[in-house]
Short mmCIF file of C-alpha atoms in Angstrom, two decimals:
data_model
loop_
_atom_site.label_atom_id
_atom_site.label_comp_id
_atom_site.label_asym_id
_atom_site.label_seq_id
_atom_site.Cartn_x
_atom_site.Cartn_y
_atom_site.Cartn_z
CA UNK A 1 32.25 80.14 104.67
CA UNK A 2 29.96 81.17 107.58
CA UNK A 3 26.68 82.59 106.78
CA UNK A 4 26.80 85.96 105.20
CA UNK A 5 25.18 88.58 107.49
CA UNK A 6 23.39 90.88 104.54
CA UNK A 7 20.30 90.25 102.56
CA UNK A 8 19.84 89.82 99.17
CA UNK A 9 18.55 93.60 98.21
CA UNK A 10 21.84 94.76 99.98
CA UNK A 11 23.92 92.75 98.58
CA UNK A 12 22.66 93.40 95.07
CA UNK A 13 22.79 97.13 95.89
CA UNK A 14 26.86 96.43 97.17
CA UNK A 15 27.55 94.68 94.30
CA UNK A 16 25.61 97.76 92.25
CA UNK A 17 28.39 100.23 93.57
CA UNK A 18 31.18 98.18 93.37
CA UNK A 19 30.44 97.70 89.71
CA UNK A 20 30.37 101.29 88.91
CA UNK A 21 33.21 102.14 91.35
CA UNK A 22 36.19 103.61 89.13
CA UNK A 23 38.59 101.99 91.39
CA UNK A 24 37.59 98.19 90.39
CA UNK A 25 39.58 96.34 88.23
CA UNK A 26 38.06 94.67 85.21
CA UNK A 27 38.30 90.91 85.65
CA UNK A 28 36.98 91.91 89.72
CA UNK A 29 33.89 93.99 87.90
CA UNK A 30 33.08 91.00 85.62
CA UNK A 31 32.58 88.48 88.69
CA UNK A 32 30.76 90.86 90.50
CA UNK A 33 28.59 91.36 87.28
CA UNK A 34 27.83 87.89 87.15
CA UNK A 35 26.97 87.66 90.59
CA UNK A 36 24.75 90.25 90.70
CA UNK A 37 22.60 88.92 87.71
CA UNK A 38 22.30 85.35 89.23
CA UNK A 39 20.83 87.08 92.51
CA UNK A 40 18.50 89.37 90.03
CA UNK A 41 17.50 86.53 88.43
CA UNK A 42 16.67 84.98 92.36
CA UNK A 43 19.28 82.17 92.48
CA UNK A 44 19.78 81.10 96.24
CA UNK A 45 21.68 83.99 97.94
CA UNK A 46 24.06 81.77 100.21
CA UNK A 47 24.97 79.81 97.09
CA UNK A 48 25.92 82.60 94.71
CA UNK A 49 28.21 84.67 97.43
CA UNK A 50 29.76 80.83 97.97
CA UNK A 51 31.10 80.84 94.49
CA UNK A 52 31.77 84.43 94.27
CA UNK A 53 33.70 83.73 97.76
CA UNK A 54 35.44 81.52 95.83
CA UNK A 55 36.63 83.28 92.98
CA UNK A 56 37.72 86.19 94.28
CA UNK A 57 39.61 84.07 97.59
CA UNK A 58 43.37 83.33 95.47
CA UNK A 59 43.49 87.05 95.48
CA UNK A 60 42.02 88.27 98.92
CA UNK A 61 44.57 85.61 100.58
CA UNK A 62 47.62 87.95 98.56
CA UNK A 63 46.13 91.24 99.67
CA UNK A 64 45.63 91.48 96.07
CA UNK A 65 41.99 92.87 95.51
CA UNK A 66 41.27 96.38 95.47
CA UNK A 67 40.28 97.91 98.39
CA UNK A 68 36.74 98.44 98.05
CA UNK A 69 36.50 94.94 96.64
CA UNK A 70 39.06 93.88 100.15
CA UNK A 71 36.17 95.17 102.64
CA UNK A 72 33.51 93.59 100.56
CA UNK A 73 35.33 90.25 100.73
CA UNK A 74 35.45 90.74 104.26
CA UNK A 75 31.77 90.52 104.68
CA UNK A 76 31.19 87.82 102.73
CA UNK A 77 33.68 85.59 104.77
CA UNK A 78 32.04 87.39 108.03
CA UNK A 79 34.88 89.66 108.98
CA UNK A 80 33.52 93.18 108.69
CA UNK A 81 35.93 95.85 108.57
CA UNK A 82 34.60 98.91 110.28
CA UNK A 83 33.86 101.89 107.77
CA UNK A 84 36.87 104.53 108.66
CA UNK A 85 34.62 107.73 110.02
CA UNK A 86 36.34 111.06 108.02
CA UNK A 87 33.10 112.99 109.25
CA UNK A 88 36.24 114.69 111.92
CA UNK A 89 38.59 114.93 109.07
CA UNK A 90 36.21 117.43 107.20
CA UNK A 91 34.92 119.60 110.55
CA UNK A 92 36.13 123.11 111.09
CA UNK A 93 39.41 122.98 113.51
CA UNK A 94 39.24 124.12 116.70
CA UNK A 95 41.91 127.50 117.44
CA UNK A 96 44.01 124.99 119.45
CA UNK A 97 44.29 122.55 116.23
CA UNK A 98 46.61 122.30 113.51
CA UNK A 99 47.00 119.71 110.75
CA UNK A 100 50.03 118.53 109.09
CA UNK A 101 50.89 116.27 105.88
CA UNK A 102 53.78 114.03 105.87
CA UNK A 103 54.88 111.91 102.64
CA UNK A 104 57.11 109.37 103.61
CA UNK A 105 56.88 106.23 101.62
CA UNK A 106 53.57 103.74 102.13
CA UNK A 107 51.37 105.42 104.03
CA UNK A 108 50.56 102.64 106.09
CA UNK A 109 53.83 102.31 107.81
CA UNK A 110 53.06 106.44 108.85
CA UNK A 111 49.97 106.08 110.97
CA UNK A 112 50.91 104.28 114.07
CA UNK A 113 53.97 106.70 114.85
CA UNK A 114 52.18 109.42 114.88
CA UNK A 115 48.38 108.46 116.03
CA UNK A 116 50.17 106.65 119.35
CA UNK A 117 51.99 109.66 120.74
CA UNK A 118 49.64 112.48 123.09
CA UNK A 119 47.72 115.11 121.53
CA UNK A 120 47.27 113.68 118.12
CA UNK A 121 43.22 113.75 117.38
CA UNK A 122 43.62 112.19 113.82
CA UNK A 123 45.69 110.49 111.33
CA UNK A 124 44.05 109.89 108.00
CA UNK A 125 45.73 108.00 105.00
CA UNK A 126 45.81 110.13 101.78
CA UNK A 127 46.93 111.42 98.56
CA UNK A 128 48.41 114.87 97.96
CA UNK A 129 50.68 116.68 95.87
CA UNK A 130 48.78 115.72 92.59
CA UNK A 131 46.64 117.19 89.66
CA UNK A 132 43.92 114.03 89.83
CA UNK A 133 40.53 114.77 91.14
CA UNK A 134 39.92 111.96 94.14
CA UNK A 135 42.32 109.59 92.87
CA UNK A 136 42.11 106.10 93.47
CA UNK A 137 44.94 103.67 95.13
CA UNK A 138 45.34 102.08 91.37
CA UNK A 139 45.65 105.63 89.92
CA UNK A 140 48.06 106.98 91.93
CA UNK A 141 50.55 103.75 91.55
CA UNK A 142 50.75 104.32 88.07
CA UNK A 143 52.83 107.05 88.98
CA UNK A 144 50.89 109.43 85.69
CA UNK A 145 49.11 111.54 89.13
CA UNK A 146 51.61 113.54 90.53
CA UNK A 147 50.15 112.46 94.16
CA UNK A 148 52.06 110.87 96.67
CA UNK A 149 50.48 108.97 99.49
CA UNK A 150 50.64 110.84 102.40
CA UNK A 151 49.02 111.27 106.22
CA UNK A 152 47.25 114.37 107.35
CA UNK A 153 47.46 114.44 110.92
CA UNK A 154 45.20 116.94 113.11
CA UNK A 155 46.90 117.69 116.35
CA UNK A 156 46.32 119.89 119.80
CA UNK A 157 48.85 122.35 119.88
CA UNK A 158 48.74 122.45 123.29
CA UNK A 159 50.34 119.42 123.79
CA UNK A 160 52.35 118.35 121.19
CA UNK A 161 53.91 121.45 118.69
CA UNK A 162 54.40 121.00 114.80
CA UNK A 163 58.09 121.11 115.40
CA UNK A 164 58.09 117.82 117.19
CA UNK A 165 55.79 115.99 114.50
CA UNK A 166 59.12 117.13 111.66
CA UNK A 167 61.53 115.39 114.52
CA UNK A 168 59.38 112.26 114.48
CA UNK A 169 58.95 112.41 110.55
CA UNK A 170 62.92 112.30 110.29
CA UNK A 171 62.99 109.66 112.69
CA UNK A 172 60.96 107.79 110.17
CA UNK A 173 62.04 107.88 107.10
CA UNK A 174 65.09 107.73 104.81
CA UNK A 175 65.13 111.72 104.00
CA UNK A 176 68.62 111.18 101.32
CA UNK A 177 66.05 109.16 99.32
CA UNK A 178 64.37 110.79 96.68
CA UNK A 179 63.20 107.30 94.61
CA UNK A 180 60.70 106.39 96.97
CA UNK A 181 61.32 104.79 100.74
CA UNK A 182 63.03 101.68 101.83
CA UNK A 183 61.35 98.69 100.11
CA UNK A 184 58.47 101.47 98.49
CA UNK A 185 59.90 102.42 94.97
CA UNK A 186 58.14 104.81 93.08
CA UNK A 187 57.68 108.91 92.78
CA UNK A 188 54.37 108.25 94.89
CA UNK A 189 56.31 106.83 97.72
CA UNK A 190 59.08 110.14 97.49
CA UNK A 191 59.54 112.05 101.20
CA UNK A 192 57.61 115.70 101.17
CA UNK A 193 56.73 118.25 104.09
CA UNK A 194 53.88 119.48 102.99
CA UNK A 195 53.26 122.72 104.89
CA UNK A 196 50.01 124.70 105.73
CA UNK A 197 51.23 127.98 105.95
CA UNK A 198 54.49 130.22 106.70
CA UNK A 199 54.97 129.46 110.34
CA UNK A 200 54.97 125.74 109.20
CA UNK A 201 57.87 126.24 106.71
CA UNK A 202 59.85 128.24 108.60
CA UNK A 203 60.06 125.20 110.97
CA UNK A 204 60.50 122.78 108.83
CA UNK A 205 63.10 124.29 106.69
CA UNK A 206 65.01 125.18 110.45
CA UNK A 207 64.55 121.82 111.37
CA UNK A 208 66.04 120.47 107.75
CA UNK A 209 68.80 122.87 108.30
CA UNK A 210 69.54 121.62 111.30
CA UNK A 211 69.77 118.01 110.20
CA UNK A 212 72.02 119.01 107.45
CA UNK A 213 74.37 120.86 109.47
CA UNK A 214 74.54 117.66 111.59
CA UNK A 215 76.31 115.67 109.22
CA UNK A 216 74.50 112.48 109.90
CA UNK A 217 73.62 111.74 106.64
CA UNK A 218 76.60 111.20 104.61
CA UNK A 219 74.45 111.48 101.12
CA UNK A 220 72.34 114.81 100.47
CA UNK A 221 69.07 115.51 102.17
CA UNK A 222 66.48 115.26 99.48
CA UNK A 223 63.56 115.53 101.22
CA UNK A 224 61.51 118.32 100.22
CA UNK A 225 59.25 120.97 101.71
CA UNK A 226 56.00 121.75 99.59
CA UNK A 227 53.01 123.92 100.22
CA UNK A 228 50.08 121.85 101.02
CA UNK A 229 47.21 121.42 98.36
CA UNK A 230 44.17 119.48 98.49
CA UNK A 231 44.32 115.89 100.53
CA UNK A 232 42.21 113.26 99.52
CA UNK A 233 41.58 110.70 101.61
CA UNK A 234 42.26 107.04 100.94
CA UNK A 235 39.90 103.97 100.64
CA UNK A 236 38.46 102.26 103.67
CA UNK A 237 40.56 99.33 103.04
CA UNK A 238 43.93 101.56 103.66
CA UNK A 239 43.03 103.33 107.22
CA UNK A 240 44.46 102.46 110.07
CA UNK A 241 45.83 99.67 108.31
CA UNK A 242 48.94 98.84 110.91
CA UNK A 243 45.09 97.94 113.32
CA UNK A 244 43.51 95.91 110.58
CA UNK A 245 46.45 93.79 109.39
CA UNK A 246 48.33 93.56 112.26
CA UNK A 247 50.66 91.15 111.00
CA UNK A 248 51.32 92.15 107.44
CA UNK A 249 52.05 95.35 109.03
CA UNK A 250 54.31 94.16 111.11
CA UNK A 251 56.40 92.49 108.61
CA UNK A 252 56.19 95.46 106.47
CA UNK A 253 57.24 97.75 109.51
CA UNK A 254 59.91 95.35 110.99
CA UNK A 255 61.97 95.60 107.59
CA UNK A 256 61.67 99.38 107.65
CA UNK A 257 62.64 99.89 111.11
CA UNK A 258 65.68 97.36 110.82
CA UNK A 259 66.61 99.57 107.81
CA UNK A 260 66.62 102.75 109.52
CA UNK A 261 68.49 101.52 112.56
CA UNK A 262 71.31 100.32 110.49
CA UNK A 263 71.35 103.55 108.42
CA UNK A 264 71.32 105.63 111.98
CA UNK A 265 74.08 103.16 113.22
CA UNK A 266 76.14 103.54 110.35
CA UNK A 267 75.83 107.74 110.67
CA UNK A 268 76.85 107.50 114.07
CA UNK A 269 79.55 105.21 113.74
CA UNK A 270 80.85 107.43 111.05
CA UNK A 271 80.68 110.94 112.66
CA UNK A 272 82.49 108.86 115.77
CA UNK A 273 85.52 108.03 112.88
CA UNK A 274 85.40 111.72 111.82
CA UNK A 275 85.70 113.20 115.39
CA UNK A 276 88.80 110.67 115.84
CA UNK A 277 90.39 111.23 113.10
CA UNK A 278 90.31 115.28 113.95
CA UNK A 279 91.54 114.30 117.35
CA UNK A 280 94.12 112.29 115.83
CA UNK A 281 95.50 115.19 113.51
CA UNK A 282 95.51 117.79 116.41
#
């Protein structure tokens, strides 16, 4: 382990927060506790985050600590993870800006298609749709929230519309899949269109309509449209997660898009068969 870049005090006053921090798991609270009262008690600072670098290391190397715990981890093996600023996320929108919330399995396989395309200002990792006050990542996958994990994307309106963000959200996601998303199983993972207002479901119910009526989807169309309630933002550890862990995400992402382009191939292959076969019986 390299030398850790924080001094005692703030590492005491880390481990402090994490401790109380709902979102830590028990057996993860306990070594921090432990840590914390060997550094109190003024054992050798390099030593004591060694052997809590140590501990908590079979876990980090799964992506198995929570995410609080993650970024903490990070520093002690000297790879800081940026804090995720919100402080645009909670300004006042500008007349020419808009937001919209897509649910559409993991969240972190729903940032990168949307933050890469022109006029997007912001794509923040969430939960909606629940009754939970600021749930946590571990709260919400007990499925006992009502939340689903979501993005809430702010967006100029002057160069990219709300109608083409529902095309891209089709695009996607599996929309005749109501138990969750590909390899993401769960009711948090279900697809919703979460709309801000009544311009906003008027589109998206047009543009659901529309892919109905299309026939390209030979089971029903599941997805459904919802009116937007209070998005919380996720931890640190989950945003922008496809720039973080590039390569988990692209394992994650690979398998999703592989899905999708079979399931479009299939559709088109079978509205091809159905065209013929009319032709055929002409």
């Amino acid at each position: 382990m390299s030398d850790l870049k924080l001094t005692t005090t703030e590492v005491i006053t880390t481990l402090y927060n994490l401790i109380l921090n709902k979102a830590t798991r028990t057996w993860e609270r306990e070594q921090l506790m432990t840590t914390k009262k060997a550094l109190e008690q003024e054992n050798d600072l390099a030593v004591e985050s060694a052997k809590l670098e140590a501990v908590l290391r079979p876990l980090a190397v799964r992506h198995n600590l929570t995410p609080d715990v993650a970024d903490f981890y990070a520093q002690l093996t000297n790879q800081p993870q940026e804090s995720f600023d919100l402080s645009r996320f909670y300004q006042v929108d500008q007349p020419y800006e808009e937001r919209a919330i897509f649910a559409g399995g993991c969240f972190w396989c729903m940032v990168e298609p949307f933050e890469t395309r022109p006029g997007i200002i912001m794509v923040v990792s969430g939960y909606t749709g629940g009754t939970v006050v600021d749930p946590t990542y571990d709260q919400v996958a007990t499925q006992t929230t009502g939340h689903v994990e979501a993005v809430e994307i702010i967006f100029d309106n002057r160069v990219v519309n709300y109608a083409d963000l529902v095309a891209i959200f089709w695009q996607i996601t599996d929309p005749t899949d109501a138990g969750g998303q590909i390899n993401d199983r769960g009711q948090q993972y279900r697809p919703v269109i979460f709309v801000q207002n009544q311009k906003q479901r008027q589109i998206a119910e047009d543009s659901k309509e529309r892919l109905i009526a299309s026939k390209r989807y030979q089971k029903p169309i599941v997805t459904t449209i919802e009116a937007a309630t209070t998005f919380w933002p996720a931890e640190n550890y989950h945003q922008q997660f496809y720039k973080k862990n590039r390569q988990r995400y692209q394992r994650i992402e690979n398998a999703r898009r592989q899905y999708l382009a079979l399931q479009h191939l299939r559709s088109k292959f079978r509205l091809v068969w159905q065209r013929l076969g009319r032709h055929f019986k002409k």
